Amino acid sequence: MPVPAARRAALRRALLAWYDAGHRALPWRGPQHGADPYRVWLAEVMLQQTQVATAAPYFRRFVARFPTLAALAAAPEEEVLALWSGLGYYARARHLHAAAREALARHGGLPRTVAELRALPGFGPYTAGAVASIAFAVPAAAVDGNVARVLQRVFALPGSASDAAVRREVAARAEALVPPARPGDFNQALMDLGATVCTPAGPACPRCPLAARCAARAAGRVAGIPAPRRRPAPAPLLLACAVVRGPRGLLLARRPARGLFAGLWAPPCAEVREGEPRAALAAALAALGIPGDIGEERASLRRTLTHRALTLRAYHAVLRRPGPRGGGGELRWAAPGELATLGLPTAARLLLERL
DNA sequence: AAATCGGGGTC
DNA sequence: GACCCAGATTT
């Protein structure tokens, strides 16, 4: 169903006026209108499935170390992951790094069209639209969780935001609504509104610039739109980890390039079944080329991720042969003071704190 | 279409 | 504990 032109114009006007009257001051929003495309991109990636308050300190550290796309492209992946450590969804960092190199080589910087952006690693429909509209003033939609919720309510589109048919309908409305002028401000206004006013629970409708034009409000259905999504319970996962100490610190192994905590450093771990963690952990050490003997359990930690109920158990272990010599490989030693500068997942940091 | 991939904020 | 967050990629 198309949005009538008059309604479209009224929604745009009300939203941009609200945005101009006092949007949030955020580290990636430059003082003047034209934002730095690299900073816009970095912010969008960090903000994927991540709240503004969580991402902001990471953003500051990241741009301090890598102020430009060229600086990022020149860095080793290892350092990029270290700066991402604790933020989660680490594939984002690897894709960001790969995309920086690719964009520099092929376009001399970030390309300016949705299609070209979309072809880079880590650019999905949302991020391509957000960067194109905010950094390059391309009238493209950028539908994130906030925008989807706002539009579902404004147009009274029932159902869960994860439903494919709902997503298609919301995307179509968003495309039709983005104005040719100030598309980036318009998209950010929708996001700000969703984050600060049209919140998932207990939205502040009396403060909403769109309240008079909101179909869900008119129908008294704001609380039921969108419908909550049901997630399956996280599957249990037991990881046994070897705590190996040497003269140069604690032994770390790089996680495999795919899967959980991919590419990060952690004590050598093995996914094990309840009951035989030691044998499985010994086999994992042998597979790494460092056979060892597994001793007593030293610490354990439970942690729930979105789709995993993680249990980590740390076992004291002694190598039968000397461990790795230098860096550059899949194994390394880390002195206690070094851990903070390395890319470890939060679960591993918390486990080590308990030793 | 469903699963995978973190961590934290919020009620 | 449930639900969500400026989602993308793989299967």
XYZ file of N, CA, C and O in Angstrom, chain A residues 158-304:
588
model
N 0.952 -4.846 11.968
C 1.098 -5.811 13.060
C 2.125 -6.888 12.713
O 2.605 -6.968 11.584
N 2.453 -7.715 13.687
C 3.372 -8.834 13.471
C 4.724 -8.563 14.091
O 5.008 -7.476 14.598
N 5.546 -9.589 14.018
C 6.892 -9.478 14.575
C 7.827 -8.830 13.558
O 7.704 -9.045 12.356
N 8.759 -8.048 14.051
C 9.721 -7.386 13.170
C 10.606 -8.396 12.458
O 11.235 -8.077 11.449
N 10.668 -9.613 12.975
C 11.505 -10.623 12.334
C 10.761 -11.366 11.228
O 11.368 -12.114 10.474
N 9.461 -11.137 11.119
C 8.671 -11.796 10.078
C 9.035 -11.239 8.701
O 9.109 -10.026 8.502
N 9.260 -12.123 7.746
C 9.757 -11.699 6.431
C 8.779 -10.765 5.727
O 9.183 -9.777 5.112
N 7.494 -11.076 5.815
C 6.504 -10.240 5.134
C 6.463 -8.847 5.763
O 6.340 -7.838 5.066
N 6.584 -8.795 7.087
C 6.610 -7.497 7.771
C 7.847 -6.715 7.336
O 7.773 -5.510 7.062
N 8.972 -7.393 7.265
C 10.209 -6.711 6.864
C 10.085 -6.124 5.458
O 10.530 -5.004 5.207
N 9.503 -6.894 4.560
C 9.328 -6.386 3.188
C 8.446 -5.149 3.177
O 8.754 -4.157 2.506
N 7.357 -5.213 3.919
C 6.434 -4.077 3.932
C 7.099 -2.844 4.545
O 6.979 -1.732 4.026
N 7.821 -3.048 5.640
C 8.501 -1.925 6.287
C 9.550 -1.334 5.357
O 9.681 -0.103 5.237
N 10.282 -2.187 4.665
C 11.321 -1.699 3.752
C 10.710 -0.857 2.644
O 11.251 0.194 2.275
N 9.567 -1.307 2.130
C 8.914 -0.561 1.060
C 8.459 0.814 1.554
O 8.642 1.824 0.864
N 7.894 0.836 2.766
C 7.460 2.131 3.315
C 8.646 3.051 3.542
O 8.576 4.254 3.303
N 9.723 2.480 4.028
C 10.902 3.294 4.311
C 11.462 3.890 3.030
O 11.810 5.079 2.990
N 11.533 3.084 1.972
C 12.043 3.584 0.690
C 11.181 4.742 0.201
O 11.678 5.731 -0.324
N 9.871 4.579 0.356
C 8.960 5.608 -0.149
C 9.033 6.890 0.677
O 8.718 7.964 0.184
N 9.478 6.732 1.916
C 9.431 7.865 2.834
C 10.700 8.717 2.807
O 10.658 9.913 3.108
N 11.843 8.122 2.473
C 13.102 8.887 2.498
C 13.024 10.071 1.553
O 12.729 9.900 0.379
N 13.290 11.251 2.027
C 13.203 12.435 1.168
C 14.457 12.585 0.300
O 15.539 12.149 0.689
N 14.321 13.178 -0.870
C 15.495 13.422 -1.723
C 16.453 14.433 -1.086
O 17.646 14.384 -1.361
N 15.929 15.316 -0.270
C 16.783 16.258 0.451
C 16.962 15.774 1.897
O 16.010 15.312 2.510
N 18.177 15.847 2.408
C 18.507 15.451 3.782
C 18.118 13.996 4.110
O 17.537 13.739 5.175
N 18.423 13.061 3.230
C 18.050 11.669 3.540
C 18.753 11.140 4.786
O 18.166 10.366 5.550
N 20.010 11.562 4.979
C 20.756 11.075 6.147
C 20.149 11.573 7.448
O 20.007 10.811 8.417
N 19.794 12.855 7.476
C 19.165 13.394 8.681
C 17.818 12.723 8.938
O 17.458 12.434 10.081
N 17.100 12.480 7.867
C 15.806 11.834 8.023
C 15.972 10.431 8.624
O 15.270 10.063 9.573
N 16.910 9.666 8.081
C 17.126 8.318 8.613
C 17.584 8.358 10.070
O 17.135 7.568 10.900
N 18.489 9.274 10.366
C 18.966 9.361 11.748
C 17.868 9.841 12.681
O 17.814 9.460 13.852
N 16.986 10.671 12.165
C 15.862 11.124 12.987
C 14.963 9.950 13.365
O 14.518 9.826 14.510
N 14.700 9.077 12.388
C 13.893 7.883 12.690
C 14.578 7.030 13.758
O 13.932 6.496 14.664
N 15.906 6.885 13.634
C 16.634 6.054 14.604
C 16.623 6.700 15.982
O 16.402 6.036 16.992
N 16.866 8.012 16.024
C 16.840 8.716 17.302
C 15.471 8.601 17.954
O 15.350 8.385 19.167
N 14.442 8.746 17.130
C 13.089 8.666 17.669
C 12.832 7.295 18.280
O 12.293 7.175 19.389
N 13.244 6.258 17.563
C 13.058 4.907 18.087
C 13.870 4.651 19.351
O 13.438 3.925 20.244
N 15.044 5.246 19.424
C 15.918 4.989 20.570
C 15.507 5.779 21.805
O 15.728 5.329 22.930
N 14.904 6.953 21.606
C 14.660 7.824 22.759
C 13.181 8.047 23.072
O 12.847 8.418 24.189
N 12.304 7.861 22.106
C 10.878 8.161 22.324
C 10.004 6.937 22.038
O 9.263 6.466 22.904
N 10.130 6.418 20.844
C 9.295 5.282 20.427
C 10.007 3.988 20.811
O 10.330 3.159 19.977
N 10.208 3.835 22.111
C 10.993 2.715 22.629
C 10.167 1.432 22.638
O 8.942 1.478 22.563
N 10.836 0.278 22.745
C 10.098 -0.991 22.692
C 9.021 -1.080 23.764
O 7.878 -1.423 23.475
N 9.390 -0.789 24.997
C 8.415 -0.850 26.089
C 8.222 0.550 26.661
O 9.183 1.283 26.852
N 6.998 0.914 26.893
C 6.697 2.206 27.490
C 7.113 3.390 26.659
O 7.813 4.285 27.133
N 6.705 3.437 25.396
C 7.064 4.583 24.544
C 6.450 5.876 25.069
O 5.374 5.855 25.660
N 7.164 6.972 24.840
C 6.736 8.279 25.339
C 5.912 9.000 24.280
O 6.311 10.043 23.754
N 4.751 8.453 23.987
C 3.922 9.017 22.919
C 3.601 10.504 23.101
O 3.560 11.245 22.114
N 3.369 10.971 24.323
C 3.075 12.403 24.465
C 4.205 13.295 23.971
O 3.975 14.454 23.603
N 5.437 12.779 23.940
C 6.562 13.580 23.455
C 6.854 13.330 21.979
O 7.857 13.837 21.466
N 6.078 12.478 21.330
C 6.441 12.050 19.979
C 5.930 13.031 18.926
O 4.745 13.365 18.899
N 6.814 13.461 18.030
C 6.407 14.401 16.980
C 5.447 13.772 15.976
O 4.798 14.498 15.221
N 5.371 12.439 15.976
C 4.498 11.763 15.016
C 3.211 11.257 15.662
O 2.420 10.564 15.013
N 3.009 11.581 16.928
C 1.880 10.993 17.660
C 0.547 11.251 16.950
O -0.289 10.351 16.833
N 0.386 12.465 16.462
C -0.895 12.802 15.825
C -1.087 12.065 14.514
O -2.204 11.963 14.006
N 0.032 11.564 13.946
C -0.054 10.876 12.656
C 0.207 9.382 12.784
O 0.490 8.712 11.803
N 0.164 8.858 14.007
C 0.531 7.459 14.241
C -0.723 6.579 14.245
O -1.594 6.728 15.100
N -0.767 5.647 13.304
C -1.951 4.796 13.176
C -2.096 3.848 14.364
O -3.208 3.564 14.804
N -0.979 3.342 14.889
C -1.059 2.435 16.036
C -1.620 3.168 17.254
O -2.421 2.623 18.018
N -1.207 4.423 17.422
C -1.715 5.202 18.553
C -3.205 5.472 18.386
O -3.982 5.339 19.341
N -3.601 5.824 17.176
C -5.010 6.095 16.922
C -5.864 4.867 17.229
O -6.993 4.985 17.700
N -5.268 3.686 16.978
C -6.020 2.449 17.204
C -5.816 1.902 18.602
O -6.376 0.853 18.935
N -5.006 2.585 19.409
C -4.738 2.103 20.762
C -3.948 0.813 20.783
O -4.080 -0.016 21.696
N -3.088 0.608 19.781
C -2.366 -0.657 19.679
C -0.848 -0.496 19.772
O -0.100 -1.395 19.366
N -0.413 0.628 20.315
C 1.036 0.866 20.361
C 1.768 -0.239 21.135
O 2.818 -0.723 20.714
N 1.160 -0.662 22.232
C 1.854 -1.655 23.062
C 1.997 -3.001 22.372
O 2.934 -3.743 22.640
N 1.103 -3.319 21.456
C 1.134 -4.629 20.816
C 1.877 -4.664 19.496
O 1.988 -5.719 18.875
N 2.393 -3.522 19.058
C 3.116 -3.438 17.783
C 4.509 -2.876 18.036
O 4.618 -1.814 18.638
N 5.549 -3.560 17.581
C 5.502 -4.880 16.954
C 5.301 -5.977 17.989
O 5.524 -5.768 19.174
N 4.886 -7.161 17.499
C 4.752 -8.315 18.383
C 6.141 -8.761 18.822
O 7.082 -8.703 18.030
N 6.292 -9.174 20.073
C 7.609 -9.633 20.528
C 8.041 -10.874 19.759
O 7.212 -11.664 19.333
N 9.337 -10.995 19.551
C 9.825 -12.173 18.845
C 10.228 -13.229 19.865
O 10.786 -12.924 20.915
N 9.897 -14.457 19.550
C 10.267 -15.555 20.435
C 11.570 -16.163 19.945
O 11.669 -16.581 18.807
N 12.527 -16.225 20.828
C 13.794 -16.866 20.472
C 13.869 -18.232 21.121
O 13.399 -18.415 22.232
N 14.510 -19.180 20.424
C 14.748 -20.477 21.054
C 15.708 -20.299 22.227
O 16.518 -19.377 22.251
N 15.561 -21.176 23.210
C 16.466 -21.111 24.360
C 17.890 -21.379 23.899
O 18.118 -22.192 23.004
N 18.858 -20.671 24.478
C 20.246 -20.891 24.086
C 20.685 -22.319 24.371
O 20.377 -22.878 25.425
N 21.377 -22.916 23.402
C 21.846 -24.291 23.562
C 23.086 -24.312 24.452
O 23.952 -23.453 24.324
N 23.162 -25.283 25.351
C 24.327 -25.338 26.234
C 25.601 -25.680 25.461
O 25.582 -26.458 24.521
N 26.691 -25.056 25.877
C 27.995 -25.346 25.286
C 29.038 -25.333 26.396
O 29.156 -24.352 27.129
N 29.750 -26.448 26.525
C 30.775 -26.574 27.568
C 32.156 -26.503 26.933
O 32.479 -27.294 26.052
N 32.943 -25.522 27.372
C 34.306 -25.372 26.871
C 35.281 -25.642 28.007
O 35.203 -25.010 29.064
N 36.191 -26.595 27.772
C 37.265 -26.840 28.731
C 38.512 -26.108 28.244
O 38.865 -26.206 27.074
N 39.143 -25.372 29.145
C 40.271 -24.531 28.761
C 41.499 -24.907 29.579
O 41.402 -25.188 30.774
N 42.645 -24.896 28.912
C 43.894 -25.262 29.568
C 44.614 -24.017 30.066
O 44.857 -23.093 29.294
N 44.934 -24.005 31.347
C 45.729 -22.908 31.908
C 47.171 -23.382 32.005
O 47.516 -24.199 32.854
N 47.986 -22.913 31.077
C 49.396 -23.299 31.014
C 50.239 -22.075 31.313
O 50.148 -21.067 30.607
N 51.027 -22.171 32.369
C 51.880 -21.033 32.711
C 53.329 -21.362 32.396
O 53.787 -22.476 32.610
N 54.028 -20.381 31.879
C 55.445 -20.531 31.585
C 56.177 -19.295 32.031
O 55.557 -18.359 32.550
N 57.471 -19.266 31.804
C 58.261 -18.101 32.222
C 57.799 -16.819 31.533
O 57.994 -15.725 32.064
N 57.204 -16.953 30.350
C 56.793 -15.753 29.621
C 55.301 -15.486 29.759
O 54.741 -14.704 28.994
N 54.680 -16.124 30.725
C 53.276 -15.802 30.984
C 52.346 -16.967 30.718
O 52.700 -18.135 30.905
N 51.160 -16.617 30.271
C 50.087 -17.590 30.064
C 50.024 -17.978 28.594
O 50.161 -17.132 27.709
N 49.790 -19.257 28.344
C 49.703 -19.735 26.962
C 48.338 -19.393 26.367
O 47.301 -19.686 26.959
N 48.375 -18.787 25.176
C 47.141 -18.478 24.450
C 47.176 -19.127 23.075
O 48.244 -19.305 22.489
N 46.011 -19.469 22.579
C 45.879 -20.020 21.233
C 44.888 -19.177 20.456
O 43.886 -18.715 21.014
N 45.173 -18.973 19.177
C 44.245 -18.218 18.362
C 43.041 -19.089 18.036
O 43.186 -20.249 17.654
N 41.845 -18.547 18.205
C 40.637 -19.290 17.888
C 40.543 -19.494 16.375
O 41.052 -18.682 15.608
N 39.888 -20.566 15.946
C 39.746 -20.818 14.504
C 39.108 -19.643 13.789
O 38.412 -18.825 14.402
N 39.328 -19.565 12.492
C 38.883 -18.410 11.704
C 37.371 -18.348 11.561
O 36.838 -17.331 11.123
N 36.690 -19.430 11.889
C 35.227 -19.411 11.835
C 34.680 -19.888 13.167
O 35.366 -20.572 13.908
N 33.452 -19.514 13.429
C 32.802 -19.982 14.641
C 32.913 -18.985 15.780
O 33.235 -17.813 15.584
N 32.640 -19.477 16.966
C 32.584 -18.619 18.148
C 33.943 -17.992 18.458
O 34.956 -18.679 18.481
N 33.953 -16.677 18.674
C 35.169 -15.929 19.023
C 36.250 -16.102 17.962
O 37.452 -16.132 18.274
N 35.843 -16.178 16.705
C 36.782 -16.465 15.617
C 37.913 -15.444 15.574
O 37.682 -14.234 15.601
N 39.141 -15.944 15.500
C 40.304 -15.090 15.322
C 40.829 -14.456 16.595
O 41.856 -13.775 16.559
N 40.141 -14.649 17.715
C 40.601 -14.024 18.952
C 41.565 -14.945 19.699
O 41.646 -16.136 19.435
N 42.289 -14.351 20.643
C 43.163 -15.127 21.512
C 42.390 -15.618 22.734
O 41.543 -14.886 23.264
N 42.692 -16.831 23.163
C 42.085 -17.389 24.377
C 42.961 -18.535 24.839
O 43.732 -19.081 24.039
N 42.862 -18.922 26.087
C 43.558 -20.142 26.491
C 43.091 -21.290 25.593
O 41.932 -21.295 25.167
N 43.958 -22.247 25.295
C 43.544 -23.367 24.444
C 42.311 -24.037 25.026
O 42.286 -24.390 26.203
N 41.282 -24.178 24.219
C 39.993 -24.688 24.686
C 39.517 -25.808 23.794
O 39.914 -25.909 22.638
N 38.651 -26.632 24.339
C 38.012 -27.684 23.561
C 36.549 -27.751 23.938
O 36.198 -27.643 25.118
N 35.720 -27.916 22.939
C 34.302 -28.144 23.204
C 34.161 -29.581 23.681
O 34.583 -30.509 22.991
N 33.596 -29.768 24.849
C 33.569 -31.110 25.440
C 32.165 -31.445 25.906
O 31.322 -30.570 26.095
N 31.934 -32.750 26.079
C 30.685 -33.207 26.687
C 30.900 -33.316 28.191
O 32.019 -33.549 28.660
N 29.803 -33.160 28.888
C 29.866 -33.316 30.338
C 30.406 -34.706 30.673
O 29.996 -35.697 30.089
N 31.379 -34.811 31.566
C 31.847 -36.119 31.994
C 33.267 -36.438 31.591
O 33.974 -37.101 32.332
N 33.706 -35.975 30.415
C 35.061 -36.329 30.002
C 35.838 -35.116 29.491
O 36.403 -35.157 28.403
N 35.840 -34.043 30.244
C 36.497 -32.843 29.741
C 38.014 -32.997 29.632
O 38.610 -32.446 28.723
N 38.613 -33.752 30.524
C 40.078 -33.818 30.530
C 40.628 -34.488 29.280
O 41.575 -34.024 28.658
N 40.019 -35.638 28.929
C 40.511 -36.365 27.747
C 40.349 -35.502 26.495
O 41.249 -35.427 25.654
N 39.207 -34.839 26.380
C 38.973 -34.017 25.192
C 39.940 -32.837 25.154
O 40.433 -32.444 24.093
N 40.206 -32.261 26.317
C 41.118 -31.128 26.353
C 42.549 -31.580 26.026
O 43.279 -30.900 25.298
N 42.950 -32.741 26.537
C 44.271 -33.273 26.211
C 44.392 -33.516 24.709
O 45.421 -33.202 24.091
N 43.328 -34.030 24.110
C 43.348 -34.271 22.660
C 43.463 -32.950 21.900
O 44.155 -32.864 20.884
N 42.798 -31.922 22.410
C 42.849 -30.624 21.736
C 44.261 -30.040 21.802
O 44.752 -29.467 20.824
N 44.907 -30.183 22.943
C 46.285 -29.704 23.057
C 47.194 -30.455 22.089
O 48.039 -29.849 21.418
N 47.011 -31.757 22.022
C 47.830 -32.556 21.102
C 47.612 -32.095 19.668
O 48.556 -31.995 18.883
N 46.367 -31.793 19.344
C 46.069 -31.347 17.980
C 46.741 -30.016 17.671
O 47.027 -29.708 16.517
N 46.990 -29.216 18.695
C 47.686 -27.942 18.503
C 49.197 -28.137 18.434
O 49.947 -27.176 18.260
N 49.650 -29.379 18.607
C 51.080 -29.656 18.561
C 51.780 -29.429 19.882
O 53.010 -29.320 19.932
N 50.999 -29.328 20.949
C 51.591 -29.102 22.270
C 50.991 -30.076 23.278
O 50.253 -29.667 24.172
N 51.297 -31.366 23.144
C 50.714 -32.338 24.075
C 51.014 -31.974 25.521
O 52.099 -31.470 25.834
N 50.034 -32.224 26.395
C 50.195 -31.854 27.795
C 49.339 -32.720 28.692
O 48.532 -33.525 28.221
N 49.548 -32.562 29.987
C 48.791 -33.311 30.980
C 47.833 -32.362 31.684
O 48.221 -31.280 32.120
N 46.584 -32.814 31.806
C 45.543 -31.967 32.385
C 45.418 -32.253 33.874
O 45.290 -33.406 34.283
N 45.441 -31.198 34.660
C 45.368 -31.351 36.109
C 44.020 -30.941 36.672
O 42.973 -31.203 36.076
N 44.072 -30.251 37.801
C 42.854 -29.922 38.539
C 42.073 -28.781 37.895
O 42.645 -27.910 37.238
N 40.775 -28.784 38.160
C 39.950 -27.657 37.742
C 40.271 -26.458 38.629
O 40.362 -26.579 39.850
N 40.452 -25.302 38.023
C 40.871 -24.112 38.762
C 39.813 -23.022 38.834
O 39.842 -22.192 39.745
N 38.928 -22.988 37.864
C 37.907 -21.937 37.865
C 36.829 -22.329 36.868
O 37.069 -23.142 35.971
N 35.653 -21.772 37.039
C 34.620 -21.983 36.040
C 33.743 -20.746 35.960
O 33.746 -19.893 36.851
N 33.002 -20.676 34.874
C 32.259 -19.461 34.573
C 31.065 -19.828 33.699
O 31.198 -20.576 32.742
N 29.920 -19.286 34.051
C 28.748 -19.441 33.188
C 28.437 -18.094 32.576
O 28.537 -17.061 33.231
N 28.029 -18.142 31.320
C 27.748 -16.923 30.595
C 26.728 -17.216 29.519
O 26.881 -18.174 28.778
N 25.712 -16.420 29.431
C 24.688 -16.655 28.424
C 24.846 -15.677 27.273
O 24.799 -14.462 27.474
